[in-house]
């Protein structure tokens, strides 16, 4: 017996694939689409959500027996809002440029349905340790999609990864640009994020037919 | 004119769903039938029309840097803007609860049609997003804030209505099985967003013209009378 039982490991691995919060549970789409034009922003956003979800699930789970069910939504919102303020202030202090790119979307972690969804579905009915693991697992599943989308959008859109010119210099025509390759600026625009996620869903559901909707 | 511009800008150019991806979750989850989509859209317009002006007042008189000056000079140095997330969301959550109670009491028919959507709206990112954009875009006055709330709500309404209509239509089309449901909805939304991007040129074009006019005015002030005439001819050509 290790530190984590089989059930706990399942809590982490499930959201990474067959119960992914974005592509299957349809939670937390807004931020996933808006900030993925750069890989770096996606990674920072993922870390922020990981922090808020892990601690938020833990807090709600600890308080689950004393929250009156009628006002639970307000209590949940206050818990998330306090955690998000911490994230926002840390970002402003240590990565000011990045916090400008993310703009209001850091604040919108509060209403990110992935967080409320997991509070309602899991943390209100389970113990603190399992809730924490569930929060981390779901945040990782969210991070996975964000990083895939961010990777493709930055690579195809501006030919860079994390700001490094991996495909060569488009102006001096080095690397692949020497063969006439051009950046697809369209990838950086909003609509392509939607289409990229659509394609990820397509690939995932072709691999696992049990996930197909009957429309 | 300012009102009209903001109105069309928030509906078409900065559409909540297509340009900033706010309210995506409920947009995807509640757009299977036109009738429910209309219910949610109406509830969003209603709640945004109330919360955006309310949060504007909160921002203007409590949260902004130096906003507490009306309490007395010693309070003028406070900057409470780091509290804006928690204040905005608390306002929205309580307002939604209040609206729910009022509507249930005085308009039971409306309550039944909005029903389950009202409590859901508290966690709709379009609502909080509206207030946060109102803050970051520095909307100048209370009536403009009201205008912004209503027109952003209408933009959301328009988006969810069209996607619901399309989804009802494509139910009978032969879509590849893995794309059915969520996948094709994402791709259609992407295509609609491309369509909405074409509105982008409408208002920016106007801005450039006003900038040019200002430049010619500056030239006129600086130059002598003779050069002034030449300049005017050039601009006319």
Coordinates of C-alpha atoms in Angstrom, one line a residue:
Chain A
X1 CA 0.0 0.0 0.0
X2 CA 1.4 3.3 -1.0
X3 CA 0.4 6.7 0.0
X4 CA -2.5 6.7 -2.5
X5 CA -4.9 3.9 -2.9
X6 CA -6.1 2.7 -6.3
X7 CA -9.3 4.8 -6.0
X8 CA -7.3 7.9 -5.3
X9 CA -5.1 7.3 -8.3
X10 CA -8.2 6.9 -10.4
X11 CA -9.3 10.4 -9.2
X12 CA -6.2 11.8 -10.8
X13 CA -6.1 9.8 -14.0
X14 CA -9.8 9.9 -14.9
X15 CA -10.0 13.6 -15.6
X16 CA -6.9 13.4 -17.8
X17 CA -8.7 11.2 -20.3
X18 CA -12.2 9.8 -20.2
X19 CA -13.7 12.3 -17.8
X20 CA -11.8 15.4 -18.9
X21 CA -13.4 18.5 -17.5
X22 CA -13.2 20.5 -20.8
X23 CA -14.0 17.9 -23.5
X24 CA -16.4 15.7 -21.6
X25 CA -17.9 17.5 -18.6
X26 CA -18.0 20.8 -20.6
X27 CA -16.7 22.9 -17.7
X28 CA -14.4 25.8 -17.8
X29 CA -14.4 26.6 -21.5
X30 CA -14.3 30.4 -21.4
X31 CA -10.8 30.8 -20.1
X32 CA -9.5 27.7 -22.0
X33 CA -10.3 29.5 -25.2
X34 CA -9.5 33.1 -24.5
X35 CA -5.9 32.9 -23.2
X36 CA -4.4 30.1 -25.3
X37 CA -2.8 32.1 -28.0
X38 CA 0.5 31.7 -26.2
X39 CA 1.9 28.6 -24.5
X40 CA 3.3 30.6 -21.6
X41 CA -0.1 32.2 -20.7
X42 CA -1.7 28.7 -20.9
X43 CA 0.8 27.3 -18.5
X44 CA 0.5 30.1 -16.0
X45 CA -3.3 29.9 -16.2
X46 CA -3.1 26.2 -15.5
X47 CA -1.0 26.7 -12.5
X48 CA -3.4 29.3 -11.2
X49 CA -6.3 27.0 -11.6
X50 CA -4.4 24.1 -10.0
X51 CA -3.8 26.2 -7.0
X52 CA -7.3 27.6 -6.7
X53 CA -8.9 24.2 -7.3
X54 CA -6.8 22.2 -4.9
X55 CA -7.1 24.6 -2.0
X56 CA -10.7 25.5 -2.8
X57 CA -11.8 21.8 -2.9
X58 CA -10.0 21.2 0.4
X59 CA -11.5 24.3 2.1
X60 CA -15.1 23.5 1.0
X61 CA -14.7 19.9 2.0
X62 CA -13.5 20.9 5.5
X63 CA -16.5 23.2 5.8
X64 CA -19.1 20.9 4.1
X65 CA -20.9 20.1 7.3
X66 CA -21.4 23.6 8.5
X67 CA -22.4 25.3 5.3
X68 CA -26.2 25.8 5.2
X69 CA -27.3 24.4 1.8
X70 CA -29.4 27.5 0.9
X71 CA -26.5 29.9 0.8
X72 CA -23.8 27.5 -0.3
X73 CA -23.3 29.2 -3.6
X74 CA -22.4 32.5 -2.0
X75 CA -20.1 30.7 0.5
X76 CA -18.4 28.9 -2.4
X77 CA -18.0 32.1 -4.4
X78 CA -16.4 33.9 -1.4
X79 CA -13.9 31.0 -0.9
X80 CA -12.9 31.0 -4.6
X81 CA -12.8 34.8 -4.8
X82 CA -10.4 35.0 -1.8
X83 CA -8.1 32.4 -3.4
X84 CA -8.2 34.2 -6.8
X85 CA -7.3 37.5 -5.2
X86 CA -4.2 35.8 -3.8
X87 CA -3.3 34.5 -7.3
X88 CA -4.0 37.9 -8.9
X89 CA -1.8 39.8 -6.4
X90 CA 1.0 37.2 -6.8
X91 CA 0.9 37.5 -10.6
X92 CA 0.9 41.3 -10.4
X93 CA 3.9 41.3 -8.1
X94 CA 6.1 38.7 -9.9
X95 CA 4.9 38.6 -13.5
X96 CA 3.3 41.9 -14.3
X97 CA 3.5 41.7 -18.1
X98 CA 1.8 38.3 -18.0
X99 CA -0.9 39.5 -15.7
X100 CA -1.7 42.2 -18.3
X101 CA -2.0 39.5 -21.0
X102 CA -4.4 37.5 -18.9
X103 CA -6.3 40.7 -17.9
X104 CA -9.8 39.9 -16.6
X105 CA -9.4 36.2 -17.1
X106 CA -7.6 35.8 -13.8
X107 CA -10.7 37.3 -12.1
X108 CA -12.9 35.0 -14.2
X109 CA -11.4 31.9 -12.5
X110 CA -14.0 32.8 -9.9
X111 CA -16.8 31.9 -12.2
X112 CA -14.9 29.2 -14.0
X113 CA -17.6 26.5 -13.9
X114 CA -15.0 23.8 -13.5
X115 CA -14.4 25.0 -9.9
X116 CA -18.0 25.4 -8.9
X117 CA -18.8 22.2 -10.7
X118 CA -16.3 20.2 -8.7
X119 CA -17.4 21.9 -5.4
X120 CA -21.0 20.9 -6.1
X121 CA -20.3 17.4 -7.5
X122 CA -17.4 16.3 -5.2
X123 CA -16.2 18.4 -2.4
X124 CA -19.6 18.8 -0.7
X125 CA -19.9 15.0 -0.3
X126 CA -16.4 13.8 0.2
X127 CA -13.5 14.0 2.8
X128 CA -10.8 16.6 2.6
X129 CA -8.0 14.4 1.3
X130 CA -10.0 12.9 -1.5
X131 CA -11.4 16.3 -2.4
X132 CA -7.9 17.8 -2.6
X133 CA -6.9 14.9 -4.9
X134 CA -10.0 15.4 -7.1
X135 CA -9.3 19.1 -7.4
X136 CA -5.7 18.5 -8.4
X137 CA -6.8 15.8 -10.9
X138 CA -9.4 17.9 -12.6
X139 CA -7.1 20.9 -12.7
X140 CA -4.5 18.7 -14.4
X141 CA -7.1 17.5 -16.9
X142 CA -7.9 21.2 -17.6
X143 CA -4.2 22.0 -17.9
X144 CA -3.7 19.2 -20.4
X145 CA -6.2 20.7 -22.9
X146 CA -5.0 24.2 -22.3
X147 CA -1.4 23.3 -23.0
X148 CA -2.3 21.3 -26.1
X149 CA -4.3 24.1 -27.5
X150 CA -1.7 26.7 -26.5
X151 CA 1.1 24.6 -28.1
X152 CA -0.6 24.3 -31.5
X153 CA -1.8 27.9 -31.6
X154 CA 1.6 29.4 -30.7
X155 CA 3.5 27.0 -33.0
X156 CA 1.3 27.5 -36.1
X157 CA 0.3 31.0 -35.4
X158 CA 3.6 32.8 -34.6
X159 CA 6.2 30.0 -35.1
X160 CA 7.4 30.2 -31.6
X161 CA 7.2 28.1 -28.4
X162 CA 7.4 30.0 -25.0
X163 CA 8.8 32.9 -27.1
X164 CA 11.7 30.9 -28.6
X165 CA 11.8 30.9 -32.4
X166 CA 11.7 27.1 -33.0
X167 CA 10.8 27.3 -36.7
X168 CA 13.4 29.9 -37.6
X169 CA 13.1 33.6 -38.3
X170 CA 10.2 34.6 -40.5
X171 CA 11.9 37.9 -41.6
X172 CA 15.4 36.6 -42.4
X173 CA 13.9 33.4 -43.9
X174 CA 15.9 30.9 -41.9
X175 CA 14.7 27.4 -40.8
X176 CA 11.5 26.2 -42.4
X177 CA 10.8 29.7 -43.7
X178 CA 13.6 29.1 -46.2
X179 CA 11.3 26.6 -47.9
X180 CA 8.4 29.1 -48.3
X181 CA 6.6 28.3 -45.1
X182 CA 4.4 31.1 -43.7
X183 CA 2.9 31.6 -40.2
X184 CA -0.8 31.2 -40.1
X185 CA -1.8 34.4 -38.3
X186 CA -5.4 33.1 -38.2
X187 CA -4.4 30.6 -35.5
X188 CA -3.9 33.6 -33.1
X189 CA -7.4 34.8 -33.5
X190 CA -10.3 33.8 -31.3
X191 CA -12.3 31.5 -33.7
X192 CA -9.4 29.1 -34.2
X193 CA -9.3 28.3 -30.5
X194 CA -12.9 27.0 -30.8
X195 CA -12.0 25.0 -33.9
X196 CA -8.9 23.5 -32.3
X197 CA -10.9 22.4 -29.2
X198 CA -13.5 20.9 -31.6
X199 CA -10.8 18.9 -33.3
X200 CA -9.4 17.7 -30.0
X201 CA -12.9 16.5 -29.1
X202 CA -13.1 14.8 -32.5
X203 CA -9.8 12.9 -32.0
X204 CA -10.7 11.9 -28.5
X205 CA -14.1 10.5 -29.3
X206 CA -12.9 8.6 -32.4
X207 CA -10.4 6.8 -30.1
X208 CA -13.0 6.0 -27.5
X209 CA -16.4 5.3 -29.0
X210 CA -18.1 5.0 -25.6
X211 CA -17.9 8.8 -25.4
X212 CA -19.9 9.5 -28.6
X213 CA -23.1 11.5 -28.0
X214 CA -26.3 10.3 -29.5
X215 CA -27.1 13.9 -30.4
Chain B
X1 CA -24.0 59.1 -30.4
X2 CA -21.7 57.8 -27.7
X3 CA -24.6 55.6 -26.5
X4 CA -25.4 54.3 -29.9
X5 CA -21.7 53.5 -30.6
X6 CA -21.3 51.6 -27.3
X7 CA -24.6 49.8 -27.9
X8 CA -23.6 48.4 -31.3
X9 CA -20.0 47.8 -30.3
X10 CA -21.0 45.6 -27.3
X11 CA -23.5 43.6 -29.4
X12 CA -21.5 43.0 -32.5
X13 CA -17.9 43.9 -32.3
X14 CA -17.1 42.9 -28.7
X15 CA -19.8 40.2 -28.6
X16 CA -19.6 38.4 -25.2
X17 CA -19.5 34.9 -26.7
X18 CA -17.8 35.3 -30.0
X19 CA -15.1 37.9 -29.2
X20 CA -14.3 37.3 -25.5
X21 CA -15.6 33.7 -24.9
X22 CA -17.5 34.7 -21.9
X23 CA -20.5 32.6 -20.8
X24 CA -19.3 29.7 -22.9
X25 CA -20.3 27.0 -20.4
X26 CA -24.0 27.9 -20.2
X27 CA -23.9 28.8 -23.9
X28 CA -22.9 25.2 -24.7
X29 CA -25.0 23.5 -22.1
X30 CA -28.3 25.3 -22.6
X31 CA -28.4 25.7 -26.3
X32 CA -30.0 22.4 -27.3
X33 CA -33.5 23.9 -27.6
X34 CA -34.5 27.4 -28.8
X35 CA -37.1 27.8 -26.0
X36 CA -34.7 27.2 -23.2
X37 CA -32.1 29.3 -24.9
X38 CA -34.5 32.3 -25.1
X39 CA -35.2 31.8 -21.3
X40 CA -31.5 31.9 -20.4
X41 CA -30.8 34.8 -22.8
X42 CA -33.6 36.9 -21.3
X43 CA -32.4 36.2 -17.8
X44 CA -28.8 37.3 -18.7
X45 CA -30.0 40.6 -20.1
X46 CA -32.1 41.2 -17.0
X47 CA -29.4 40.4 -14.5
X48 CA -26.7 42.3 -16.4
X49 CA -28.9 45.4 -16.7
X50 CA -29.0 45.4 -12.9
X51 CA -25.5 44.2 -11.8
X52 CA -23.3 46.3 -14.2
X53 CA -24.6 49.7 -13.1
X54 CA -24.6 48.5 -9.5
X55 CA -21.0 47.4 -9.7
X56 CA -20.1 50.7 -11.5
X57 CA -21.4 52.6 -8.5
X58 CA -19.4 50.3 -6.2
X59 CA -16.3 50.7 -8.2
X60 CA -16.7 54.5 -8.5
X61 CA -17.5 55.3 -4.9
X62 CA -15.8 52.5 -2.8
X63 CA -13.2 50.5 -4.7
X64 CA -11.2 52.8 -7.0
X65 CA -8.0 54.6 -6.0
X66 CA -9.1 57.6 -4.0
X67 CA -12.8 56.7 -4.4
X68 CA -13.4 57.0 -0.6
X69 CA -12.6 60.7 -0.7
X70 CA -16.3 61.5 -0.1
X71 CA -15.9 60.1 3.4
X72 CA -13.4 62.7 4.4
X73 CA -9.9 63.7 3.4
X74 CA -8.1 61.1 5.5
X75 CA -9.7 58.3 3.5
X76 CA -8.6 59.7 0.1
X77 CA -5.4 57.7 0.1
X78 CA -7.1 54.3 0.2
X79 CA -7.0 52.0 -2.9
X80 CA -9.4 49.1 -2.4
X81 CA -9.4 47.9 -6.0
X82 CA -7.8 44.6 -4.9
X83 CA -11.1 43.8 -3.3
X84 CA -13.1 44.2 -6.5
X85 CA -13.4 40.5 -7.4
X86 CA -14.9 39.6 -4.1
X87 CA -17.2 42.7 -4.0
X88 CA -18.4 42.2 -7.5
X89 CA -19.2 38.5 -7.1
X90 CA -20.9 39.1 -3.8
X91 CA -23.1 41.8 -5.4
X92 CA -23.9 39.5 -8.3
X93 CA -24.7 36.5 -6.1
X94 CA -27.0 38.5 -3.8
X95 CA -28.6 40.4 -6.6
X96 CA -29.4 37.1 -8.4
X97 CA -30.9 35.7 -5.2
X98 CA -32.9 38.9 -4.7
X99 CA -34.1 39.0 -8.3
X100 CA -35.2 35.4 -7.9
X101 CA -37.3 36.1 -4.9
X102 CA -38.9 39.2 -6.4
X103 CA -39.7 37.6 -9.7
X104 CA -41.2 34.5 -7.9
X105 CA -43.4 36.8 -5.8
X106 CA -44.6 39.2 -8.5
X107 CA -44.4 37.4 -11.8
X108 CA -44.8 33.7 -11.3
X109 CA -45.3 33.1 -15.0
X110 CA -41.9 34.7 -15.8
X111 CA -40.4 32.8 -12.8
X112 CA -41.6 29.5 -14.2
X113 CA -40.1 30.2 -17.6
X114 CA -36.7 31.4 -16.2
X115 CA -36.9 29.0 -13.4
X116 CA -33.7 27.0 -13.1
X117 CA -31.6 29.5 -15.0
X118 CA -31.7 32.3 -12.5
X119 CA -29.6 30.7 -9.8
X120 CA -27.2 29.3 -12.5
X121 CA -26.6 32.9 -13.7
X122 CA -24.6 33.7 -10.5
X123 CA -21.8 31.6 -11.9
X124 CA -22.2 32.6 -15.5
X125 CA -18.9 34.2 -16.4
X126 CA -20.6 36.6 -18.8
X127 CA -22.1 38.4 -15.8
X128 CA -18.8 38.8 -13.8
X129 CA -17.0 39.4 -17.1
X130 CA -19.3 42.3 -17.9
X131 CA -18.5 43.9 -14.6
X132 CA -14.8 43.3 -14.9
X133 CA -14.7 44.7 -18.5
X134 CA -16.7 47.6 -17.3
X135 CA -14.0 48.3 -14.8
X136 CA -11.0 47.7 -17.1
X137 CA -12.5 49.7 -20.0
X138 CA -13.2 52.6 -17.7
X139 CA -16.8 53.2 -18.7
X140 CA -17.4 56.9 -17.9
X141 CA -20.9 57.3 -16.5
X142 CA -23.8 55.5 -14.9
X143 CA -26.0 55.6 -17.9
X144 CA -23.2 54.3 -20.1
X145 CA -22.7 51.4 -17.7
X146 CA -26.4 50.6 -17.9
X147 CA -26.2 50.7 -21.6
X148 CA -23.1 48.4 -21.6
X149 CA -24.9 45.9 -19.4
X150 CA -28.0 45.8 -21.5
X151 CA -26.2 45.6 -24.8
X152 CA -23.7 42.9 -23.7
X153 CA -26.7 40.9 -22.5
X154 CA -28.4 41.4 -25.9
X155 CA -25.2 40.2 -27.5
X156 CA -25.2 37.0 -25.4
X157 CA -29.0 36.6 -26.2
X158 CA -28.3 36.8 -29.9
X159 CA -25.5 34.3 -29.8
X160 CA -27.3 31.7 -27.8
X161 CA -30.5 32.1 -29.8
X162 CA -28.6 31.6 -33.2
X163 CA -26.6 28.6 -32.0
X164 CA -29.8 26.9 -30.5
X165 CA -31.6 27.4 -33.8
X166 CA -28.6 25.9 -35.7
X167 CA -28.4 23.0 -33.3
X168 CA -32.1 22.2 -33.8
X169 CA -31.6 22.2 -37.5
X170 CA -28.5 20.0 -37.6
X171 CA -30.1 17.3 -35.5
X172 CA -31.2 15.6 -38.7
X173 CA -27.9 16.1 -40.6
X174 CA -25.4 13.3 -41.1
X175 CA -22.4 14.4 -38.9
X176 CA -19.5 12.0 -38.3
X177 CA -20.3 10.2 -35.1
X178 CA -17.3 11.4 -33.0
X179 CA -18.2 15.0 -33.8
X180 CA -21.8 14.8 -32.8
X181 CA -23.0 17.0 -30.1
X182 CA -20.2 19.0 -28.5
X183 CA -17.6 18.7 -31.2
X184 CA -19.7 20.2 -34.1
X185 CA -21.1 22.9 -31.8
X186 CA -17.5 24.1 -31.1
X187 CA -16.7 24.2 -34.8
X188 CA -19.9 26.0 -35.7
X189 CA -19.3 28.5 -33.0
X190 CA -15.8 29.0 -34.4
X191 CA -17.3 29.7 -37.9
X192 CA -19.8 32.1 -36.4
X193 CA -17.1 33.9 -34.6
X194 CA -15.2 34.3 -37.9
X195 CA -18.4 35.8 -39.2
X196 CA -18.7 38.2 -36.3
X197 CA -15.1 39.3 -36.8
X198 CA -16.2 41.0 -40.0
X199 CA -18.1 43.5 -37.8
X200 CA -14.7 44.5 -36.4
X201 CA -14.0 47.0 -39.2
X202 CA -17.2 48.9 -38.7
X203 CA -16.2 51.1 -35.8
X204 CA -12.4 51.2 -36.0
X205 CA -12.7 52.7 -39.5
X206 CA -14.5 55.7 -38.0
X207 CA -11.8 56.2 -35.4
X208 CA -9.0 56.5 -37.9
X209 CA -10.9 59.3 -39.8
X210 CA -11.3 61.4 -36.7
X211 CA -7.5 61.0 -36.0
X212 CA -6.7 62.3 -39.5
X213 CA -9.0 65.3 -39.1
X214 CA -7.2 66.2 -35.9
X215 CA -3.8 66.0 -37.6
X216 CA -4.8 68.5 -40.3
X217 CA -6.2 70.8 -37.7
X218 CA -2.8 70.8 -36.0
X219 CA -1.0 71.6 -39.2
X220 CA -3.3 74.5 -39.9
X221 CA -2.5 76.0 -36.5
X222 CA 1.2 75.7 -37.0
X223 CA 1.6 76.9 -40.6
X224 CA 1.4 80.4 -42.2
X225 CA -1.6 81.5 -44.2
X226 CA -0.2 80.6 -47.6
X227 CA 0.8 77.1 -46.6
X228 CA -2.6 76.7 -45.0
X229 CA -4.3 77.1 -48.4
X230 CA -2.0 74.5 -50.0
X231 CA -2.6 72.1 -47.1
X232 CA -6.4 72.3 -47.5
X233 CA -6.2 71.6 -51.1
X234 CA -4.1 68.5 -50.5
X235 CA -6.5 67.1 -48.0
X236 CA -9.4 67.7 -50.4
X237 CA -7.7 65.9 -53.2

